[in-house]
CSV table of C-alpha atoms and ligand atoms in Angstrom, one decimal:
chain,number,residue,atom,x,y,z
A,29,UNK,CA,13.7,41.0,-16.5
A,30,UNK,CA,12.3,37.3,-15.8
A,31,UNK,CA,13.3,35.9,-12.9
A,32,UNK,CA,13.9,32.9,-14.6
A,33,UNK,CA,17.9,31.5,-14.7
A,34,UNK,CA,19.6,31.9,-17.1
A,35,UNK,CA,20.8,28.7,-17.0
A,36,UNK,CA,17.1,27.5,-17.3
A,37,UNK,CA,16.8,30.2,-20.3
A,38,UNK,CA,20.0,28.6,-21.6
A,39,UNK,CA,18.9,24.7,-22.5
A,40,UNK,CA,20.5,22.7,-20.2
A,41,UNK,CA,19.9,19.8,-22.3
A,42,UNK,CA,22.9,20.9,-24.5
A,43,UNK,CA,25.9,19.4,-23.3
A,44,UNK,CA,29.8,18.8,-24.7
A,45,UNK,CA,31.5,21.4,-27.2
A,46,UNK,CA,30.3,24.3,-27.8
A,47,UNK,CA,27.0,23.9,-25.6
A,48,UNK,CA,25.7,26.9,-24.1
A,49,UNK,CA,27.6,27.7,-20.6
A,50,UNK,CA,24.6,29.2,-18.6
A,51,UNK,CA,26.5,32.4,-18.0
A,52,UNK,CA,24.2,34.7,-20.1
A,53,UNK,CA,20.0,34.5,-20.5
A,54,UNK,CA,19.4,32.6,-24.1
A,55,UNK,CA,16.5,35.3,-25.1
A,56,UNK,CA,18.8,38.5,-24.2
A,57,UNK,CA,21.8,37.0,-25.8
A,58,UNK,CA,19.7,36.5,-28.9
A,59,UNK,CA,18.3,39.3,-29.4
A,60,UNK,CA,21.1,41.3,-31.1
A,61,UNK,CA,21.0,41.2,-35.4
A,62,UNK,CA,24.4,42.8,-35.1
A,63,UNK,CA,23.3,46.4,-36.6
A,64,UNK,CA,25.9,48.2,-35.4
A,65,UNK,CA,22.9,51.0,-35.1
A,66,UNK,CA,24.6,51.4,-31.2
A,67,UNK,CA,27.8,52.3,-32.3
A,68,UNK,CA,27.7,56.1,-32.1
A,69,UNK,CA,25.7,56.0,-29.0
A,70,UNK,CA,28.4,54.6,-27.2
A,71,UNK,CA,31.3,56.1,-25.2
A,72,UNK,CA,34.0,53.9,-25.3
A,73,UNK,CA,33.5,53.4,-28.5
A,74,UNK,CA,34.4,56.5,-29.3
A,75,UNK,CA,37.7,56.6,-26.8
A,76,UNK,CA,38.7,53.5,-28.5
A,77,UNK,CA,37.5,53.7,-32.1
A,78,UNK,CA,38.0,49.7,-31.5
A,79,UNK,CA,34.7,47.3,-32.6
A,80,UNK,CA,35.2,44.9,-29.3
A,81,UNK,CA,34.8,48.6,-26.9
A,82,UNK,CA,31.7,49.3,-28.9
A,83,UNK,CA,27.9,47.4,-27.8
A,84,UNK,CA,28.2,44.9,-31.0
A,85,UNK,CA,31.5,44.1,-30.3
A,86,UNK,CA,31.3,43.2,-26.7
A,87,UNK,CA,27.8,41.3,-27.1
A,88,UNK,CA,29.9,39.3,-29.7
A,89,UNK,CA,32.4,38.8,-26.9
A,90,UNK,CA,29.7,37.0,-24.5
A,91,UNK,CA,29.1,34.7,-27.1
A,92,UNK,CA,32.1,33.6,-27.5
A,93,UNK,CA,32.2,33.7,-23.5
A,94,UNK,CA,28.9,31.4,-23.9
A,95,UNK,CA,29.8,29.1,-26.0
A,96,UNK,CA,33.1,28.4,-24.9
A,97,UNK,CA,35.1,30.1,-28.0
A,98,UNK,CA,36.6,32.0,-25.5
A,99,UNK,CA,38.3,31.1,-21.5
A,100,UNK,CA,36.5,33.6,-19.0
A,101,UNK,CA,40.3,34.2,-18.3
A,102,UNK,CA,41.1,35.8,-22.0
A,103,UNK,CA,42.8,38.9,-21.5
A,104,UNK,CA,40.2,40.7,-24.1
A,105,UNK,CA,37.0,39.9,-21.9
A,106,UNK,CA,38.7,41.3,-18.9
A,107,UNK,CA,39.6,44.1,-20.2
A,108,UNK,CA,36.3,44.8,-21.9
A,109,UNK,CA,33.7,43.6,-18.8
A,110,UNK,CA,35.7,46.2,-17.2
A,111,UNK,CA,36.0,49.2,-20.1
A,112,UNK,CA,32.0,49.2,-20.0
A,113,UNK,CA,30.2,52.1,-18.7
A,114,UNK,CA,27.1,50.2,-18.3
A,115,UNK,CA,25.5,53.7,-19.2
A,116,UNK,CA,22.8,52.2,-21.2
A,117,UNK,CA,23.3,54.5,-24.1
A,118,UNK,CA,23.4,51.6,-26.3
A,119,UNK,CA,20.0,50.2,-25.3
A,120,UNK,CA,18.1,53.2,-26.2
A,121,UNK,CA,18.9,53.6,-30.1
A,122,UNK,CA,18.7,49.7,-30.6
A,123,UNK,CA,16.4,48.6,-33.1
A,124,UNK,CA,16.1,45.2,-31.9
A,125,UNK,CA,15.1,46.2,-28.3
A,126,UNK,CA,18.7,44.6,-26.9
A,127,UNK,CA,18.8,44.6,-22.8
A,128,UNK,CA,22.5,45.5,-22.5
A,129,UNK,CA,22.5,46.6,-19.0
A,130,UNK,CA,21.1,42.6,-17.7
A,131,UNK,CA,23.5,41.3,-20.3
A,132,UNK,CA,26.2,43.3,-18.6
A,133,UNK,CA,25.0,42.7,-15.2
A,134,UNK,CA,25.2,38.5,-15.9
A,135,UNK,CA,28.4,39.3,-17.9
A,136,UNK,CA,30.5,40.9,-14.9
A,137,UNK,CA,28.6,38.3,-12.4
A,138,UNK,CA,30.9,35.7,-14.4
A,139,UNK,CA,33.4,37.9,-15.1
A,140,UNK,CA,33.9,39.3,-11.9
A,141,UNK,CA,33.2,37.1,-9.3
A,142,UNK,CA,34.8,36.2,-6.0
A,143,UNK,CA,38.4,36.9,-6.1
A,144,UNK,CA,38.5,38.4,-9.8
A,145,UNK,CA,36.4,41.1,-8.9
A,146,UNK,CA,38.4,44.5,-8.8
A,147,UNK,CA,39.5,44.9,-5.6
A,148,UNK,CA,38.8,48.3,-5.4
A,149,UNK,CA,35.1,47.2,-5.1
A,150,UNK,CA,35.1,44.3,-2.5
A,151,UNK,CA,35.3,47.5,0.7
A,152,UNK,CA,32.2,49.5,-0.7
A,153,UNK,CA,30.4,46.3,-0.9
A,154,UNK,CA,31.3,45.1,3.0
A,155,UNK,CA,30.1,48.3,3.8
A,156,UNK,CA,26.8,48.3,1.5
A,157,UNK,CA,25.7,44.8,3.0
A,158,UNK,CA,26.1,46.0,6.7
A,159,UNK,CA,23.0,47.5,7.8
A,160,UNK,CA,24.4,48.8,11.2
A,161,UNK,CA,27.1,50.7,9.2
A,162,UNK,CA,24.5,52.6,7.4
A,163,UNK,CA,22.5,53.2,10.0
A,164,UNK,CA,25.4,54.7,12.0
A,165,UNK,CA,26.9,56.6,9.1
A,166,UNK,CA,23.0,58.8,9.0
A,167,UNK,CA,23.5,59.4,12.5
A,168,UNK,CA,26.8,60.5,12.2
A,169,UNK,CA,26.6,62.9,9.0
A,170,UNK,CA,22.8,64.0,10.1
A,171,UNK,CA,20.9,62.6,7.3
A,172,UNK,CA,16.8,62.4,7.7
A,173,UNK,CA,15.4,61.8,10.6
A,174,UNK,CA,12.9,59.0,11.3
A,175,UNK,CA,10.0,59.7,10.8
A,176,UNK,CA,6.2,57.9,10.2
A,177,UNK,CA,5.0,60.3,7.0
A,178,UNK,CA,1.2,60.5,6.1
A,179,UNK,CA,-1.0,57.6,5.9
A,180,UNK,CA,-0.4,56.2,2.4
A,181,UNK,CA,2.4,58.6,1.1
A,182,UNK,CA,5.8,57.3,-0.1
A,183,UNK,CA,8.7,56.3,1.9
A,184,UNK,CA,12.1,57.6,1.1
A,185,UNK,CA,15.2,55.8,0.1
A,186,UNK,CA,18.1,56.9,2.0
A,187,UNK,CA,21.1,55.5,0.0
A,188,UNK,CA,24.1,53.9,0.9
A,189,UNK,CA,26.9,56.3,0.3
A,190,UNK,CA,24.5,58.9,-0.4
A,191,UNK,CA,23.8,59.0,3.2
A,192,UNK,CA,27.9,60.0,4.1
A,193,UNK,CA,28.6,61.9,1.3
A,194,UNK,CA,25.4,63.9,1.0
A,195,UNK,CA,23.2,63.5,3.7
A,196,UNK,CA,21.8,67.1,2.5
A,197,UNK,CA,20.1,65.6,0.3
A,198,UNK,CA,17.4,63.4,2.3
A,199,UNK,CA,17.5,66.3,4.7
A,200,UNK,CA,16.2,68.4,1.5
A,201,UNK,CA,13.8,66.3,0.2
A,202,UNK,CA,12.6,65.2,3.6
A,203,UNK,CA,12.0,69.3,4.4
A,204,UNK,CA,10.3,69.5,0.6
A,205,UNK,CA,8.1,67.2,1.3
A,206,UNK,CA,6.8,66.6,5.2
A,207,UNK,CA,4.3,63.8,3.8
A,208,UNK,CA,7.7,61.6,3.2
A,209,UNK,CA,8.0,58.6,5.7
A,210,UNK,CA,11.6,57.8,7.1
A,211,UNK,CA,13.2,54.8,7.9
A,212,UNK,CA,16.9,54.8,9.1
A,213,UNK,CA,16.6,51.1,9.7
A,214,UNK,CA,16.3,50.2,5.7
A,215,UNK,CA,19.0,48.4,3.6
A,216,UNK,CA,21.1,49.2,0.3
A,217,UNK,CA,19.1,48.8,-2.7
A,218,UNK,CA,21.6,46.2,-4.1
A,219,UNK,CA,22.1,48.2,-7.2
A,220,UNK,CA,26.3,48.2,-6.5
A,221,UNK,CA,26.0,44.4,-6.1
A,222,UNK,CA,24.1,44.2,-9.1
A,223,UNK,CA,26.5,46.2,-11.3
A,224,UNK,CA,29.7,44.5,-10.0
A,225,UNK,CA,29.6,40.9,-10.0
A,226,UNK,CA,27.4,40.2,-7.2
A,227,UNK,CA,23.6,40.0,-9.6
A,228,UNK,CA,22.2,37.4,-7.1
A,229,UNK,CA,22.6,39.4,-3.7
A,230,UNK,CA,21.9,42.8,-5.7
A,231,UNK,CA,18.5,41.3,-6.2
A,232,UNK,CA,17.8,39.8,-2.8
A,233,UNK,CA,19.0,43.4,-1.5
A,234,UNK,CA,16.6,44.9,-3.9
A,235,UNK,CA,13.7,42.5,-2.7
A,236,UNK,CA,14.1,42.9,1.2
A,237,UNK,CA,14.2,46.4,0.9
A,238,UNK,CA,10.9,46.7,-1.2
A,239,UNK,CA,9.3,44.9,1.9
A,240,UNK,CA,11.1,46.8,4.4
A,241,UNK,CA,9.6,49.8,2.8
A,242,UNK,CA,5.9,49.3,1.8
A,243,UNK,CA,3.9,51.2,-1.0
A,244,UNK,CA,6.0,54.0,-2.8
A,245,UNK,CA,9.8,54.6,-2.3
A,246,UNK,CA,11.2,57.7,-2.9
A,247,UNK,CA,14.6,58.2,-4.4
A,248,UNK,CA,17.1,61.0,-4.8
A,249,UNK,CA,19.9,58.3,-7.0
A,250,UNK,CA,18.8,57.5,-10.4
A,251,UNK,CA,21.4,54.3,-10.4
A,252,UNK,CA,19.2,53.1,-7.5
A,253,UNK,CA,15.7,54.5,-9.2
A,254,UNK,CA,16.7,52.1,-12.2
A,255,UNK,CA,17.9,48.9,-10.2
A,256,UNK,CA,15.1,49.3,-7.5
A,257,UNK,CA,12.5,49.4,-10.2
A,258,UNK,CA,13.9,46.9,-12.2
A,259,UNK,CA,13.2,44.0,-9.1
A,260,UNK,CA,10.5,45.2,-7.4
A,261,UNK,CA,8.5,47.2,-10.3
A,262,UNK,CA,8.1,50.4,-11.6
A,263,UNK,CA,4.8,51.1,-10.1
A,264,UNK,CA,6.4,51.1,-6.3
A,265,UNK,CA,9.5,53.6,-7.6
A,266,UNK,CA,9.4,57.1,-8.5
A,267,UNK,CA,13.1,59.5,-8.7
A,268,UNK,CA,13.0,62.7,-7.0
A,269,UNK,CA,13.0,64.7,-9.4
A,270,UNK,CA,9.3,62.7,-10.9
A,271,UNK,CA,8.0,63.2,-7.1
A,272,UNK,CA,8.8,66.9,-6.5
A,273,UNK,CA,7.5,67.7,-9.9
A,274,UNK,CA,4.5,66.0,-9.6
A,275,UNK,CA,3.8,67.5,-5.4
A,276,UNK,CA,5.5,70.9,-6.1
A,277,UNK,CA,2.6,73.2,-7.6
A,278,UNK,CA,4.7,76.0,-6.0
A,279,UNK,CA,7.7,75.3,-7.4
A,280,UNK,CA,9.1,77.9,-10.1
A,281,UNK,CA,6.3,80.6,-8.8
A,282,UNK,CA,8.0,84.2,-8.7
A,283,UNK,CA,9.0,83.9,-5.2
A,284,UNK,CA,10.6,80.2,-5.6
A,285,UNK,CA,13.0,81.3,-8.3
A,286,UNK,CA,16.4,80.4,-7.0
A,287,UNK,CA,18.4,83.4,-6.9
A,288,UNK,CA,21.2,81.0,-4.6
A,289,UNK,CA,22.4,77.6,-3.5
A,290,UNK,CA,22.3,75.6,-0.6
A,291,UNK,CA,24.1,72.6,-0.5
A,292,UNK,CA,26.7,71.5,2.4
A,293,UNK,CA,29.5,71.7,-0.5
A,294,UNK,CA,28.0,75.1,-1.8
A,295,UNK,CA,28.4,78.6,0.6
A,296,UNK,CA,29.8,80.6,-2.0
A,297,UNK,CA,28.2,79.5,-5.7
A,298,UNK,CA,26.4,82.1,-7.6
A,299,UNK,CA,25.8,85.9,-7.7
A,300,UNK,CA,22.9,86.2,-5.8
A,301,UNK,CA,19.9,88.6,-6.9
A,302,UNK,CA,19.5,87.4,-10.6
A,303,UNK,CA,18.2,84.0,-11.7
A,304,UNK,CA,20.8,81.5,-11.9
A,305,UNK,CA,22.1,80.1,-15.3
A,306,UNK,CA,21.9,75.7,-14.5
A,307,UNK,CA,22.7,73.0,-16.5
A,308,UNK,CA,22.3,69.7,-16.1
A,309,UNK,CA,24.2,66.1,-16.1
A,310,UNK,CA,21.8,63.0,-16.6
A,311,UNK,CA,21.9,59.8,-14.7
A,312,UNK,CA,22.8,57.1,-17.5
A,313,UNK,CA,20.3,54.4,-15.4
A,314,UNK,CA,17.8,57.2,-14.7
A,315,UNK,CA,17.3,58.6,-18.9
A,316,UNK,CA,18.5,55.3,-20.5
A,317,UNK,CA,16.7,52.7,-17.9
A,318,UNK,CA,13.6,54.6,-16.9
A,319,UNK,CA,12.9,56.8,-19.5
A,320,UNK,CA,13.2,59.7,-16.6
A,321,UNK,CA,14.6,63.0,-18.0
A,322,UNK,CA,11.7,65.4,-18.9
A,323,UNK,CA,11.1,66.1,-15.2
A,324,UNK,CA,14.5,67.6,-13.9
A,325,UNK,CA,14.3,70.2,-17.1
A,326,UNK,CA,11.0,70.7,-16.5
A,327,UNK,CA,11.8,72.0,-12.5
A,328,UNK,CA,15.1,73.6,-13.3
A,329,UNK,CA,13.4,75.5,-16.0
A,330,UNK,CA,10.4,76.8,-13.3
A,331,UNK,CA,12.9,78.2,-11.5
A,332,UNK,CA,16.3,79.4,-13.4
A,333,UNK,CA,17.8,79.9,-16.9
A,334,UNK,CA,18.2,76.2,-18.0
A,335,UNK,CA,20.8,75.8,-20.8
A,336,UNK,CA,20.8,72.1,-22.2
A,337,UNK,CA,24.6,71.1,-22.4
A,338,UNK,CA,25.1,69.5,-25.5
A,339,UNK,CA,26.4,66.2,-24.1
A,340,UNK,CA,24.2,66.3,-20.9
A,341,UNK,CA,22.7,62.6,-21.6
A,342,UNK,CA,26.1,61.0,-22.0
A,343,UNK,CA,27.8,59.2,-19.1
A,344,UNK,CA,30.1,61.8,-17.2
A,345,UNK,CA,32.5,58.9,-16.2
A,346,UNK,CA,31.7,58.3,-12.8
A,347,UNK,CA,29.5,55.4,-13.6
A,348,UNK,CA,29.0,53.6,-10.1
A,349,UNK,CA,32.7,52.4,-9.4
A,350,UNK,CA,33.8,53.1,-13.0
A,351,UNK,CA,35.7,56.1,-11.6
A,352,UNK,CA,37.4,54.1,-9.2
A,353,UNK,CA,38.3,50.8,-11.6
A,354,UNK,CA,38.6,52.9,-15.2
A,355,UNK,CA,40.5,56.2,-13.6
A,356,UNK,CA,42.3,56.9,-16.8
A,357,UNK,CA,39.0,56.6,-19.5
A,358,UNK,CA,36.5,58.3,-16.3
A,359,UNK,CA,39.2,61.2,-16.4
A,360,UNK,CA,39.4,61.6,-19.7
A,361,UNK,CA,35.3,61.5,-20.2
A,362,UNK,CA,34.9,64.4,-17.6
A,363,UNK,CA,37.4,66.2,-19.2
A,364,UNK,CA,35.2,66.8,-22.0
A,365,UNK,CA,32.2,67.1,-19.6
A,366,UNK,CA,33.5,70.2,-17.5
A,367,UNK,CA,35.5,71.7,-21.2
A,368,UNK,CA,31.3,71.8,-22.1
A,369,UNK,CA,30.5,73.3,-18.5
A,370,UNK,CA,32.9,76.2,-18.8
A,371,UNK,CA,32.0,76.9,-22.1
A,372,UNK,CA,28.6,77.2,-21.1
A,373,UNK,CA,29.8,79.8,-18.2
A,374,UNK,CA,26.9,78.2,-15.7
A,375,UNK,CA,26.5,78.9,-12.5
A,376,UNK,CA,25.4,75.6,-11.5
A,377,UNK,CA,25.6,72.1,-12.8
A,378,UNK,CA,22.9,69.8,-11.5
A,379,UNK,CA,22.9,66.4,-10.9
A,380,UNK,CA,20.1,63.7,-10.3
A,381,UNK,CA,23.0,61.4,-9.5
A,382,UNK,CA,25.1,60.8,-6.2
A,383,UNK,CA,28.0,59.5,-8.3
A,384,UNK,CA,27.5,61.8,-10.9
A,385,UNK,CA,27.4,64.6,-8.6
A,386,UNK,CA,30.5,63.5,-7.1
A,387,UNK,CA,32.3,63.4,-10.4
A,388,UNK,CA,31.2,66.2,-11.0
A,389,UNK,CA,32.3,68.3,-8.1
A,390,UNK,CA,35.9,66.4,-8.4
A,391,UNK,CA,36.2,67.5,-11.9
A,392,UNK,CA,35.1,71.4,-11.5
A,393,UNK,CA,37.4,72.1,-8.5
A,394,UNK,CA,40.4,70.5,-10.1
A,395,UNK,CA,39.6,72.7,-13.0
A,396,UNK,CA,38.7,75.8,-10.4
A,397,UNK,CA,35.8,76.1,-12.2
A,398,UNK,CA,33.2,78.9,-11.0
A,399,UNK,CA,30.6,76.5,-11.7
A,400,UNK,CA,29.6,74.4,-9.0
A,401,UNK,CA,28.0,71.4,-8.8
A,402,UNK,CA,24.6,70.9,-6.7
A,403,UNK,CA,22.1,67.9,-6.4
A,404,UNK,CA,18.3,68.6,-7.5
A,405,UNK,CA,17.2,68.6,-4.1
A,406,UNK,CA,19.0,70.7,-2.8
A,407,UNK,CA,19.3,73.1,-5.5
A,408,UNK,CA,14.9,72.9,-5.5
A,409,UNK,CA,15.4,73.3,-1.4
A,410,UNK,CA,17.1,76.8,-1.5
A,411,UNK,CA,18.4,78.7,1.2
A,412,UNK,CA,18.7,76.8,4.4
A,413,UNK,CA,16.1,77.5,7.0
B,514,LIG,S1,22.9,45.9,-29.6
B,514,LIG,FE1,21.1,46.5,-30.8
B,514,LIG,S2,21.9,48.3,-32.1
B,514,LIG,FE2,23.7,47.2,-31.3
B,514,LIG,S3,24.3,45.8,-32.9
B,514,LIG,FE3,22.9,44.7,-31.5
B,514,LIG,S4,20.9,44.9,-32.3
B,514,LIG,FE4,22.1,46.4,-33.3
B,515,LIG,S1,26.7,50.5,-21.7
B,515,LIG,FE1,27.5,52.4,-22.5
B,515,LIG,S2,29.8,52.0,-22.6
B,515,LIG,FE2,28.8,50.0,-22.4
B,515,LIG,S3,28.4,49.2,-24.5
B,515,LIG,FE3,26.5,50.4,-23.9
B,515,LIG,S4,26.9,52.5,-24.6
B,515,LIG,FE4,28.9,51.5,-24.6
């Protein structure tokens, strides 16, 4: 997206009744013809079965916001900025090429800011801005170690929250691929401050870490993938899953087929001695922003029995902080989610996603499902060594 304000975008010449607030970027406000092509596409829509939960309804919303039809206090446009999945789902059936997810992001950056922010939010985001926290939470839960990486090869992204919950993860894709360079000194990637009220800093976040880190970055979260990309350009990101495909000439050879699990959360997952029946669970930024969702088929395929769920590019509900803001709707979207997975009878459920991975775990051992649910990396690791 342009770097330009919106406020600039906006007209400020406008002024009195009705003029344009600044709040929302005059060319992606525009854009919609009011199809209604987005409708089925999008998840809360169908919870709610209401026009104002569905794409159209909430892009008429901003306008209303915009123009000053509507107080940024009305009871409708808090509810809705908040109902939102920002999955994306909407962007990729529209006709008119509508860039929901910046409309969203300047929507809740209004809608949410300072004090009327959830509060659930305002701790992960003192945490995501400190540096030193970060750094300490890798040492503490073992993620990878620093390390300098082969002359011209990418860096990897370590995460925020990624790094406490599942520091496996850049452990596995560090031990994939030895060319990686790691540095525990880098940043968040500003993609929680972008999706939550805070668009400026997300950026700046974005920005310093794209110089912290030079050439290539690496990631194992497709939220990140998507936000990263979308600041510092898609020629300096690439997801996991795109990285490993493209190194990994050995991967899904005879000897590589996964016959067991190795995840910190997995000791006890699958019947060894026979290939392993996976699934799958997009990341909504990952499939919907970058386009990303070939690739992790493509390796899970090499190297198992893949069966395509049938609502595996739909949100699962854990949506960045969704599952902490919207318990009640992310509930009641992973309820249908792990219904699918048993049906299915997989042995594994991956995940591109740290979120989503998350969710997913929460949802299959309150169900004490025999499915369990692994990220791609370490899924593509194996057994630990
Ligand atoms: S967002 Fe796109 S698909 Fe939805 S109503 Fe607007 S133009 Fe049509
Ligand atoms: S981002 Fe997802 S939940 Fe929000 S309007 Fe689009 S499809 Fe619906």
């Amino acid at each position: 997206m342009s770097e330009q304000t919106s406020a600039e975008q906006t007209g400020s010449e406008q002024t009195g009744p009705g003029a344009p607030k600044g709040i929302f970027s005059k060319d992606l406000l525009d854009a919609c013809i009011s199809c209604g092509f987005c409708l089925p596409a999008c998840p809360t829509y169908a919870l709610t079965g209401q026009e104002q939960s569905s794409p159209r309804g909430r892009i008429t919303l901003m306008r209303l916001l915009e123009t000053g039809d509507l107080a940024p206090d009305d009871a409708t446009l808090a509810e809705e900025a908040s109902l939102c999945l920002g999955c994306r789902a909407c962007e990729t059936v529209c006709p008119a090429g509508v860039q929901y997810g910046h409309l969203l992001e300047e929507w809740r950056d209004e809608q949410w800011s300072g004090l009327k922010r959830p509060w659930i939010v305002r701790p992960l985001l003192l945490v995501a801005n400190r540096k030193w926290v970060l750094r300490i939470l890798g040492l503490v839960r073992r993620s990878a170690r620093k390390r300098s990486g082969a002359t011209g090869q990418p860096t990897l992204m370590l995460g925020c929250f990624e790094r406490g919950l599942f520091p496996s993860v850049s452990r596995g894709i560090a031990a994939l691929d030895p060319d990686l360079a790691v540095d525990p000194d880098q940043g968040c990637c500003g993609a929680l401050h972008a999706h939550n009220g805070e668009l400026e800093q997300g950026r700046d976040l974005a920005r310093k870490l794209g110089e912290r880190l030079p050439g290539t970055i690496v990631t194992t979260s497709g939220g990140c993938a998507a936000h990263l990309a979308d600041v510092i350009g898609r020629e300096r990101v690439v997801e996991a899953s795109e990285w490993l495909l493209k190194k990994s000439t050995g991967i899904g050879t005879e000897t590589d087929t996964n016959t067991d699990t190795n995840t910190d959360t997995n000791t006890d997952a699958a019947p060894a001695q026979r290939p392993l029946c996976v699934g799958l669970q997009d990341s909504c930024h990952l499939r919907n922003g970058l386009g990303v969702w070939k690739e992790p088929r493509e390796l899970l395929g090499r190297t198992a029995t893949y069966v395509e769920l049938p609502s595996a590019g739909s949100c699962c509900g854990a949506a960045g902080t969704y599952a902490l803001v919207r318990k009640k709707e992310s509930r009641a979207i992973l309820a249908k989610k792990i219904a699918e997975i048993e049906a299915a009878d997989l042995d594994l459920v991956i995940a591109v996603n740290p979120g989503c991975l998350r969710q997913l775990q929460t949802g299959l051992r309150k169900s004490k499902s025999r499915t369990k649910a692994v990220h791609i990396v370490d899924y593509l690791r194996g057994p630990k060594v």
